[in-house]
Short mmCIF file of C-alpha atoms in Angstrom, two decimals:
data_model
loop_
_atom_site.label_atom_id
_atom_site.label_comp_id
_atom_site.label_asym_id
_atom_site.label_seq_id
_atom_site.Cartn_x
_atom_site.Cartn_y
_atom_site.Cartn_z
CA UNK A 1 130.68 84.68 67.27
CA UNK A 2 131.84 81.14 68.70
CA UNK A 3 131.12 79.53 71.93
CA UNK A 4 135.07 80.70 73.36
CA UNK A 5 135.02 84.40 71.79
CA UNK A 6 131.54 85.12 73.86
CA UNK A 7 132.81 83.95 77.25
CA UNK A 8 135.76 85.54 76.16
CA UNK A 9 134.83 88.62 75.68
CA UNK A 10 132.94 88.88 78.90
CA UNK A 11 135.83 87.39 80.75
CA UNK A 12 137.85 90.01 79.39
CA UNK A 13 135.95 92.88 81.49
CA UNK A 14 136.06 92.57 85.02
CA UNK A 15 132.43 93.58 86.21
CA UNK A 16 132.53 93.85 90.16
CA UNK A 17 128.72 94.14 90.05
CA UNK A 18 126.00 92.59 88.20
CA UNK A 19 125.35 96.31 87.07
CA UNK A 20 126.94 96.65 83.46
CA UNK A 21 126.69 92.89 82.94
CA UNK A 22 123.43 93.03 81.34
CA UNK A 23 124.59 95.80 78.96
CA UNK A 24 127.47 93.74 77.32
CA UNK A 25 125.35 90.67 77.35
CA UNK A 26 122.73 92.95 75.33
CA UNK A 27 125.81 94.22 73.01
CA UNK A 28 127.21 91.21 72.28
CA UNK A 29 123.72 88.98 71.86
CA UNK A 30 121.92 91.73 70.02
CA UNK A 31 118.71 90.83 72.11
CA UNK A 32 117.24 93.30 75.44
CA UNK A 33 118.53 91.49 78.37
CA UNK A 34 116.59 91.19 81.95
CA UNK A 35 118.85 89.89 84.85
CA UNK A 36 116.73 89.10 87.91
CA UNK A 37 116.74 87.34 91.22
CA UNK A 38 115.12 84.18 92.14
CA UNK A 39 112.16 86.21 93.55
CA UNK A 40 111.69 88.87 90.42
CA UNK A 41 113.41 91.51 91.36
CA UNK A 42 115.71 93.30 88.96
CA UNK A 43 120.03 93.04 89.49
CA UNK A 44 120.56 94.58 86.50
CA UNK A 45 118.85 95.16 83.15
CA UNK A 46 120.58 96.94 79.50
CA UNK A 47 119.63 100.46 78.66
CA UNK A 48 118.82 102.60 75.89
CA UNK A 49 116.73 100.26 73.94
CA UNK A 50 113.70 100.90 71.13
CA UNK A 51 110.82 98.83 70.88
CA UNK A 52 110.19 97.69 74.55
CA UNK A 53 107.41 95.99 75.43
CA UNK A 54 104.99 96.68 77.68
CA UNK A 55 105.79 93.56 80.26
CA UNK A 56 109.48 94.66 80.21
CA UNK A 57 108.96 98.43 80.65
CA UNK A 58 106.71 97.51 83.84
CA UNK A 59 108.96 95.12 85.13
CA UNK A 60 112.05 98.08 84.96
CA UNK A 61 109.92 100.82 86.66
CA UNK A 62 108.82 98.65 89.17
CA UNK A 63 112.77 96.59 89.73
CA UNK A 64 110.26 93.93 89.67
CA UNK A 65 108.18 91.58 87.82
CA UNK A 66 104.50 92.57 87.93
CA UNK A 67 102.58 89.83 89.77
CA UNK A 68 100.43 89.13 86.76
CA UNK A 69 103.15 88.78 84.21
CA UNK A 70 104.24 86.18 86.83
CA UNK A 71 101.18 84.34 87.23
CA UNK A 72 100.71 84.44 83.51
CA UNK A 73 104.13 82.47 83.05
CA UNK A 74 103.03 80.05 85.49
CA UNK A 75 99.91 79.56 83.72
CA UNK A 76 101.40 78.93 80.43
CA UNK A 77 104.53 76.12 81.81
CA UNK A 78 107.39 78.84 81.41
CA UNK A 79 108.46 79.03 84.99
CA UNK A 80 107.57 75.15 85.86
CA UNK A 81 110.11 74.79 82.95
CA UNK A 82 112.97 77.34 84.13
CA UNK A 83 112.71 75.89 88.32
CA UNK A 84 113.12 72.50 86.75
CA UNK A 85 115.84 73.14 83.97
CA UNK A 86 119.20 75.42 83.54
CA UNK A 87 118.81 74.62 79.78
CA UNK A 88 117.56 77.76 77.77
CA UNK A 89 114.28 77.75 76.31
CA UNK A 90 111.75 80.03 74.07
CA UNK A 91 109.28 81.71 75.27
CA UNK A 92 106.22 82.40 72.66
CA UNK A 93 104.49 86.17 73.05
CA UNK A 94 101.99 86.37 75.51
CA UNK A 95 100.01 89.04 74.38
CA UNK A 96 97.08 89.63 77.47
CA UNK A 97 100.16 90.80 79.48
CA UNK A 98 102.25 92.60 77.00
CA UNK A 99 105.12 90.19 76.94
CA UNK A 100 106.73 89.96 73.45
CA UNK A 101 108.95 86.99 72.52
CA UNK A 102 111.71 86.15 74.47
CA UNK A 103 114.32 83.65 75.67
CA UNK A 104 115.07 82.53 79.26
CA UNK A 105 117.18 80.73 81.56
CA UNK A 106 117.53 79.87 84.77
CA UNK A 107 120.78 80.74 86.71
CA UNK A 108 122.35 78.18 89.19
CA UNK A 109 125.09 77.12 91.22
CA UNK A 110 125.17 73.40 90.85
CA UNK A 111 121.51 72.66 91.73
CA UNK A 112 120.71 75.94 93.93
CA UNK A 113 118.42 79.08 91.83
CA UNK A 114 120.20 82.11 91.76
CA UNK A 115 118.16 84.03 89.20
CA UNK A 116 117.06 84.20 85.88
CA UNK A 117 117.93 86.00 82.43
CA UNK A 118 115.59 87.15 79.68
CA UNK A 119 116.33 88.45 76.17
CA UNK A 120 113.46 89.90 74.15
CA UNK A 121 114.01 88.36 71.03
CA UNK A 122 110.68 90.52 69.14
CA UNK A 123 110.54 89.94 65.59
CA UNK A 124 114.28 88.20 65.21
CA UNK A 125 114.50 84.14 64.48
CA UNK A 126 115.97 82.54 67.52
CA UNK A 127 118.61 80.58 67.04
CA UNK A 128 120.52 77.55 68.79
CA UNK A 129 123.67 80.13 68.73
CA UNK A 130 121.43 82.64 70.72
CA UNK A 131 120.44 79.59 72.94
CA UNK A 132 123.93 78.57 73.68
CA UNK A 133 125.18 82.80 74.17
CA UNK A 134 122.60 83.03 76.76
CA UNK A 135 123.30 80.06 78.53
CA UNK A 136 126.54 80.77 78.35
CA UNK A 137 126.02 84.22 79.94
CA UNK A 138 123.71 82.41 82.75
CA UNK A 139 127.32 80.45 83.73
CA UNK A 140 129.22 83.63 83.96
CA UNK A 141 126.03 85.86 85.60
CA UNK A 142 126.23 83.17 88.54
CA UNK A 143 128.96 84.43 90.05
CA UNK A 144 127.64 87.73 90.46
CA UNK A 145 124.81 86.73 91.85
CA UNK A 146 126.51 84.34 94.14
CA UNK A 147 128.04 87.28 95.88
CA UNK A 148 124.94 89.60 95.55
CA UNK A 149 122.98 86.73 97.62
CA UNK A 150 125.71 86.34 100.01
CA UNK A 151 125.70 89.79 101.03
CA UNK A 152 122.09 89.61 100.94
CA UNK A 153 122.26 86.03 103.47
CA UNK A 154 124.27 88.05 106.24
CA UNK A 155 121.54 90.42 106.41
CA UNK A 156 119.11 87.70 106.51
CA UNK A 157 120.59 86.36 109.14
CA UNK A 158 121.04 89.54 111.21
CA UNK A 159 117.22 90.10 110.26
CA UNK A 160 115.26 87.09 111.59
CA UNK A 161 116.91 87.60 114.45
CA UNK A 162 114.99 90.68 115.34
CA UNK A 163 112.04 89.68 113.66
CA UNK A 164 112.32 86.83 116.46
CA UNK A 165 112.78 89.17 119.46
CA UNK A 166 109.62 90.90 117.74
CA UNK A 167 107.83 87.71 117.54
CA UNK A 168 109.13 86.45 121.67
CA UNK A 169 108.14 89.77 123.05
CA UNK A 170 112.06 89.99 123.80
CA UNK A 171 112.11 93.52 122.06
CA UNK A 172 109.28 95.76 123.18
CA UNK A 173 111.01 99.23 123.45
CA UNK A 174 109.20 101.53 120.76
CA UNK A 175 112.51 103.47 120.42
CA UNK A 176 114.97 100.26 119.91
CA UNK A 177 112.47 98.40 117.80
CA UNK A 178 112.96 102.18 115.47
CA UNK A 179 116.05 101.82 115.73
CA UNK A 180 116.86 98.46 114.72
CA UNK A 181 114.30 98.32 111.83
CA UNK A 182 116.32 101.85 110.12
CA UNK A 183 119.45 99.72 110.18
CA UNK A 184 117.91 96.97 108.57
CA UNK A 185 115.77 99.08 106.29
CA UNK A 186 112.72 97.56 107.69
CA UNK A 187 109.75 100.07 107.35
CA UNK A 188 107.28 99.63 110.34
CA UNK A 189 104.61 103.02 110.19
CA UNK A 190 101.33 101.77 108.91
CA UNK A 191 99.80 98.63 109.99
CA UNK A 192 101.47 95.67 110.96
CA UNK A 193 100.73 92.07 111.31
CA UNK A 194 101.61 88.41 111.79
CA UNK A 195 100.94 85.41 109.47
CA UNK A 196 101.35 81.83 110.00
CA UNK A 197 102.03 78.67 107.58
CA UNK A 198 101.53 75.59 108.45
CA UNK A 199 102.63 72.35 106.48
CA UNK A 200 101.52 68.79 107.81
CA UNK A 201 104.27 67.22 105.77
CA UNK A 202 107.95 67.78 106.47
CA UNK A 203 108.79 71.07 105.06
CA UNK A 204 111.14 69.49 102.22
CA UNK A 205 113.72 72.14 100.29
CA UNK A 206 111.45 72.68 97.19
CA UNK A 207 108.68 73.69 99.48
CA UNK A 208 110.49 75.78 101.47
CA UNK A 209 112.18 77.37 98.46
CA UNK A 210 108.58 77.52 96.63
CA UNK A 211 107.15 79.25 100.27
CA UNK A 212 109.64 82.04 100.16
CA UNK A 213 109.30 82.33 96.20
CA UNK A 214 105.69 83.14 96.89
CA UNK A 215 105.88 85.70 99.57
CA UNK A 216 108.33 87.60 97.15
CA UNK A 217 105.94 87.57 94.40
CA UNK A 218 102.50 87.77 95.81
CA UNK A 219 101.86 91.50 95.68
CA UNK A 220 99.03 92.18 97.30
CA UNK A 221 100.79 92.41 100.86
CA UNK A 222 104.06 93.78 101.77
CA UNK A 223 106.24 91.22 103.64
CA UNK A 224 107.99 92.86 106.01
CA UNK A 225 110.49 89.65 107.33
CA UNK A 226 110.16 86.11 107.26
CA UNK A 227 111.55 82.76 108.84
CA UNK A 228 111.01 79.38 108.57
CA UNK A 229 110.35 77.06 112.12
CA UNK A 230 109.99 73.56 111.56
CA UNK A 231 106.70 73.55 109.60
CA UNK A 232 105.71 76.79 109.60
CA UNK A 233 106.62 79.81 107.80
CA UNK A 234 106.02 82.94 109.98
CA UNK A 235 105.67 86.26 108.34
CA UNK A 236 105.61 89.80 109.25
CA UNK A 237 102.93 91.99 106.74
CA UNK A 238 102.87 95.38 106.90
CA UNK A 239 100.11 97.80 105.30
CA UNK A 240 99.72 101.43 104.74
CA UNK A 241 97.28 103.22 106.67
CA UNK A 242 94.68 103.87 104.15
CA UNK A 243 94.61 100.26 103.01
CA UNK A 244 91.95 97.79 104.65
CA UNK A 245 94.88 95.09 105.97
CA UNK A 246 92.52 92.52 107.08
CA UNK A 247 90.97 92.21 103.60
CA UNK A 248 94.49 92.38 102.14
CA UNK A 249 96.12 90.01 104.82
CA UNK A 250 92.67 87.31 103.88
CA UNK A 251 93.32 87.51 100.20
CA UNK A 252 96.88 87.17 100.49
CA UNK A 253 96.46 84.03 102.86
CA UNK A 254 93.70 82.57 100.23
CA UNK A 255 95.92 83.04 97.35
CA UNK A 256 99.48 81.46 98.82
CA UNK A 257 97.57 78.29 99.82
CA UNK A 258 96.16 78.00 96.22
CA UNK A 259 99.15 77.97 94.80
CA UNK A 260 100.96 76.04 96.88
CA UNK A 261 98.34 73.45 95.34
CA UNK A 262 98.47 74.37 91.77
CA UNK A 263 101.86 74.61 91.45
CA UNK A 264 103.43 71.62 94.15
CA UNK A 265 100.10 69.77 94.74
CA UNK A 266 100.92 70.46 98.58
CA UNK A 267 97.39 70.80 99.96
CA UNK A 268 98.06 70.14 103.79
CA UNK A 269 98.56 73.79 104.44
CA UNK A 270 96.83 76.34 106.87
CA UNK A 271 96.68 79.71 107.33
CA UNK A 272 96.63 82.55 109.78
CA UNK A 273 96.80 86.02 111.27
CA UNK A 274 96.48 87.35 114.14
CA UNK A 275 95.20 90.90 114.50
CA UNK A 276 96.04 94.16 112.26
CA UNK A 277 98.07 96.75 114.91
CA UNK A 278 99.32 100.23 114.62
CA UNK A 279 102.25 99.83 116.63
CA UNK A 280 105.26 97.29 115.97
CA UNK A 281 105.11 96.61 119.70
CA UNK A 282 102.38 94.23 119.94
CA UNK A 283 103.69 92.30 116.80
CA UNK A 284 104.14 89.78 119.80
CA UNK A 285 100.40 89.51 120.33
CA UNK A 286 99.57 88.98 116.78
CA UNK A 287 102.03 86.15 116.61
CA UNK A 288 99.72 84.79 119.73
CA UNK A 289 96.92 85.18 117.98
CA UNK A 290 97.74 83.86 114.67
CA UNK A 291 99.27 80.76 116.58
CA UNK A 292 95.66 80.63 118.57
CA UNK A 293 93.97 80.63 115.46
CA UNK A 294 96.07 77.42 114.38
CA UNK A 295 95.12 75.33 117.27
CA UNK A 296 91.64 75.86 116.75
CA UNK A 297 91.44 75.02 113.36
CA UNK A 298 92.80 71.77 114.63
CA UNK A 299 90.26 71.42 117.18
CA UNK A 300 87.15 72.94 115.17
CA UNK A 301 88.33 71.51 111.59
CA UNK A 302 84.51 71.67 110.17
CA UNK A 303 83.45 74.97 111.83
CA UNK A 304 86.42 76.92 111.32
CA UNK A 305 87.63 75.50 107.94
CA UNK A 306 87.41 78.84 106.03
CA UNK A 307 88.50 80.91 108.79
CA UNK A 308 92.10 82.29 108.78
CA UNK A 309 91.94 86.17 110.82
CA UNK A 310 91.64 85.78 114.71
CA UNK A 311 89.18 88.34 114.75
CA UNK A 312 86.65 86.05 112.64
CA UNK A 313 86.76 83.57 115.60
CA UNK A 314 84.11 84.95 117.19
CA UNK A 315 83.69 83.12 120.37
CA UNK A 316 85.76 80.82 119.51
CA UNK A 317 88.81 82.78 120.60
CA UNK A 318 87.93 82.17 124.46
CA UNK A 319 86.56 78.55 123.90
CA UNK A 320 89.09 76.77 125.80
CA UNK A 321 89.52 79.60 128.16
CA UNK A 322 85.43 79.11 129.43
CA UNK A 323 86.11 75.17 129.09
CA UNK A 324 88.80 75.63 131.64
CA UNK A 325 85.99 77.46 133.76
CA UNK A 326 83.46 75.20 133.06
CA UNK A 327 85.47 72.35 134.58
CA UNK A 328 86.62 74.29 137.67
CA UNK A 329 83.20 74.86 138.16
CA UNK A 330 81.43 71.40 137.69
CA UNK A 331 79.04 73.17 135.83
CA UNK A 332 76.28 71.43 133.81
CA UNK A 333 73.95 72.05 131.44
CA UNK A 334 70.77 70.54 132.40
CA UNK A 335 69.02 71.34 129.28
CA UNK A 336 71.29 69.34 127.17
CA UNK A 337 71.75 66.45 129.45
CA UNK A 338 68.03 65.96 129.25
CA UNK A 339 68.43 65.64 125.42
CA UNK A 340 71.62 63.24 125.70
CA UNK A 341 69.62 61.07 128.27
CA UNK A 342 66.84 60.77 125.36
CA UNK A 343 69.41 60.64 122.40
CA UNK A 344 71.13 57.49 124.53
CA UNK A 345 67.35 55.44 125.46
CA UNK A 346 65.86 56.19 122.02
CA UNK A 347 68.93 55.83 119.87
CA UNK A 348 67.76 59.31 117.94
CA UNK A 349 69.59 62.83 116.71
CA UNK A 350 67.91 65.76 118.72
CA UNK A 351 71.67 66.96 120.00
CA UNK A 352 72.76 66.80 116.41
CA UNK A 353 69.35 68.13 115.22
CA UNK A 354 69.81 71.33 117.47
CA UNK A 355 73.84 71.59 117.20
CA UNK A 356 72.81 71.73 113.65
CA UNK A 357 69.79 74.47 113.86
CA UNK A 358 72.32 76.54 116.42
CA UNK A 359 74.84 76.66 113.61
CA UNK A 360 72.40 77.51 110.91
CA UNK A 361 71.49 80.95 112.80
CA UNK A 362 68.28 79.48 113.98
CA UNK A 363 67.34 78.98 110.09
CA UNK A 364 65.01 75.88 109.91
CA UNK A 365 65.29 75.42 105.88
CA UNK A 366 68.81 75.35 105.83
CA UNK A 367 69.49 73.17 108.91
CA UNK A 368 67.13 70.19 107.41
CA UNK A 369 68.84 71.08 103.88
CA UNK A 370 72.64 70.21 105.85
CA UNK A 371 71.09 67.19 107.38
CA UNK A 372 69.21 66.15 104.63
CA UNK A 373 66.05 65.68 106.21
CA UNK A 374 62.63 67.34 105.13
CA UNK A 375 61.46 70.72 106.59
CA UNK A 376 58.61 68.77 108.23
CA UNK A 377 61.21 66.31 109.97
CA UNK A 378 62.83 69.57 111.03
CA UNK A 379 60.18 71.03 113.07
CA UNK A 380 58.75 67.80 114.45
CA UNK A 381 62.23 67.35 115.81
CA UNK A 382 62.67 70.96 117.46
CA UNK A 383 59.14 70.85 118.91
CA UNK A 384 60.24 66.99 120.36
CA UNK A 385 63.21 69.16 121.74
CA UNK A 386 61.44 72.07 123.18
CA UNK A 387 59.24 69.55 125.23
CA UNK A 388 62.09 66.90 126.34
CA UNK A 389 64.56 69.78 127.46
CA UNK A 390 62.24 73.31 128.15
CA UNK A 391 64.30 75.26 126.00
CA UNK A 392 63.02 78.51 124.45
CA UNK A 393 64.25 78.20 121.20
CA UNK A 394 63.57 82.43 120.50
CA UNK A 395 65.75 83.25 123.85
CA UNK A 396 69.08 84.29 121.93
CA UNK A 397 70.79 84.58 125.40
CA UNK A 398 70.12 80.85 125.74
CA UNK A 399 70.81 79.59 122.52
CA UNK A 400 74.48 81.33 122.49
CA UNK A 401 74.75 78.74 125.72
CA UNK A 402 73.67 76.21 124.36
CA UNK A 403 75.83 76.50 121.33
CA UNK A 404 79.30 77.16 123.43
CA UNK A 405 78.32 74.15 126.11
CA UNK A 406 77.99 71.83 122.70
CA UNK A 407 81.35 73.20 121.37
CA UNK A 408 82.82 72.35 124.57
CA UNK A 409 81.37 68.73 125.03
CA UNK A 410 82.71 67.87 121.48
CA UNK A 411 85.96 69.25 122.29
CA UNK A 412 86.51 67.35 125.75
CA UNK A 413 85.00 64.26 124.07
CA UNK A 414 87.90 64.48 121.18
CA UNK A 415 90.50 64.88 124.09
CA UNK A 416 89.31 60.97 125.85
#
């Protein structure tokens, strides 16, 4: 069949919805044919085939790509390929994730994604006559998806909005937050929290577009809404009640920031939550606390660089609160000014010695093993510590002090 006949013979049929589309696609190309969104998710797929594989018949009872088919493509150039390229390309079978051979393309308006389509070309030569039918059905599969996404943008729109009277603390009523979320078909029962992006470069289309792609096709969380502020992408997670969230929520946060560097080399990226709730009322407070979270990672780079969930802040989440109090006071530690007095006269480390055994829980091996001293060194210094300041080093009560007055002296010394 020629280039003209194909489009012709699509043109022919008016399809008001993507549904049907992939059917005569299938009929007239001969291959199983896939239509999809930019984020996975099935418009419309052909029925009543034989020999399906097992990536396609997961990807149909799901209406959405399995995560690890996904990754999998990643992994082996296909998708790098298809964000990159509308040009049509062959995809070799993948067997670890049941994906027989197929052929892709990516479907655009001008330069913007729409979606994609994939044939499953099992056991049949591909041709360049199948490559130029299925780009030619990519051009004509646009327009449907240009309408499905702009009846999906109004909703968008309508959607961030109360996700950001959720987020303000605008919208606190239990029975209008209900409300709203049936019309949008939000589901909020189960557990609900707020996660934070942030990008210290300027948040440039491809990584914005790459940011959403991710929250689509991540799968271990359920993203409930999402916006984009300046440089941060703010999300709304939900979690059934059986589920351990914070776990989820953790891995989820891990696994977005790795990819982000695999896949666009952006590695100035943090991440956050604030804490799990049962109720979408204080969705406000976790967008506090996920916020809170971010500052302090600023401020405490080294001591909080693997920490993402507020509630792993320890006493770190009233730091600047007691610093506040601190100051009002006047208060001093005399302990530790004895020790900078002697650090200053004798040029020598017993602050950084003790910040050091503090943050080591009191562990003498690995304290000299982070400042690369001997064990010996280690305990001559803490007994020269023990008789310049008087501090019991086995008082707990005194050592948590000592540790928060240190915090807050290298925090107010940053701020000169």
């Amino acid at each position: 069949m020629s280039h003209s006949q194909f489009q012709a013979d699509l043109i022919d049929e008016k399809f008001d919805s993507p549904e049907g589309l992939a059917d005569r696609i299938a009929h007239i190309i001969g291959f199983p044919i896939t239509i999809e969104d930019a984020n996975h998710r099935i418009v419309s797929y052909s029925k009543h085939e034989e020999n399906v594989d097992e990536a396609r018949s997961a990807t149909i009872m799901r209406r959405k790509v399995p995560e690890k088919v996904i990754n999998s493509l990643w992994k082996h150039g296909v998708m790098s390929k298809l964000f990159k390229s509308g040009e049509p390309i062959i995809v070799a079978s993948i067997k670890e994730i049941g994906l027989g051979n197929r052929i892709a393309v990516s479907v655009r308006k001008n330069r913007t994604l729409l979606g994609f389509i994939w044939a499953q070309a099992d056991e049949v030569e591909v041709t360049s006559h199948h490559l130029q039918q299925i780009k030619d059905a990519a051009k004509l599969v646009s327009h449907q998806l240009l309408h499905h996404q702009a009846k999906k943008n109004k909703s968008d729109e309508d959607k961030k909005e109360f996700f950001w009277q959720l987020l303000t603390g605008t919208l606190r009523d239990h029975s209008e937050i209900m409300r709203h979320a049936k019309r949008f078909g939000v589901k909020m029962s189960g557990q609900l929290c707020v996660a934070v992006f942030e990008f210290d470069e300027y948040m440039n289309p491809t990584i914005e577009r790459h940011a959403y792609y991710l929250t689509e096709t991540l799968q271990q969380t359920r993203v409930v809404s999402r916006l984009f502020d300046e440089n941060r992408l703010i999300l709304l997670i939900r979690a059934d009640a059986y589920e351990d969230a914070t776990h989820l929520c953790n891995t989820f946060i891990h696994d977005f920031m790795t990819k982000m560097r695999e896949r666009l080399q952006v590695k100035a990226v943090k991440g956050s939550f604030g804490i799990v709730y049962q109720s979408p009322e204080n969705i406000t407070d976790s967008y506090k606390q996920a916020l809170k979270v971010l500052e302090l990672k600023e401020q405490f780079s080294t001591e909080l660089q693997n920490t993402s969930n507020y509630q792993e802040l320890g006493v770190f989440q009233f730091i600047n609160e007691l610093a506040s109090l601190r100051s009002r006071e006047q208060y001093h530690n005399i302990y530790l000014e004895r020790l900078y007095d002697y650090d200053r006269t004798n040029k020598s480390e017993l602050v950084y010695t003790l910040k050091a055994f503090l943050i080591h829980n009191s562990n003498v091996h690995s304290a000299a093993k982070h400042m690369h001293i001997h064990t010996n060194t280690m305990n001559y210094r803490l007994k020269r510590i023990k008789e310049i300041s008087q501090i019991d080093l086995k008082d707990n009560n005194l050592k948590t002090t000592l540790y928060l007055d240190l915090l807050i002296h290298d925090m107010e010394r940053d701020d000169l």
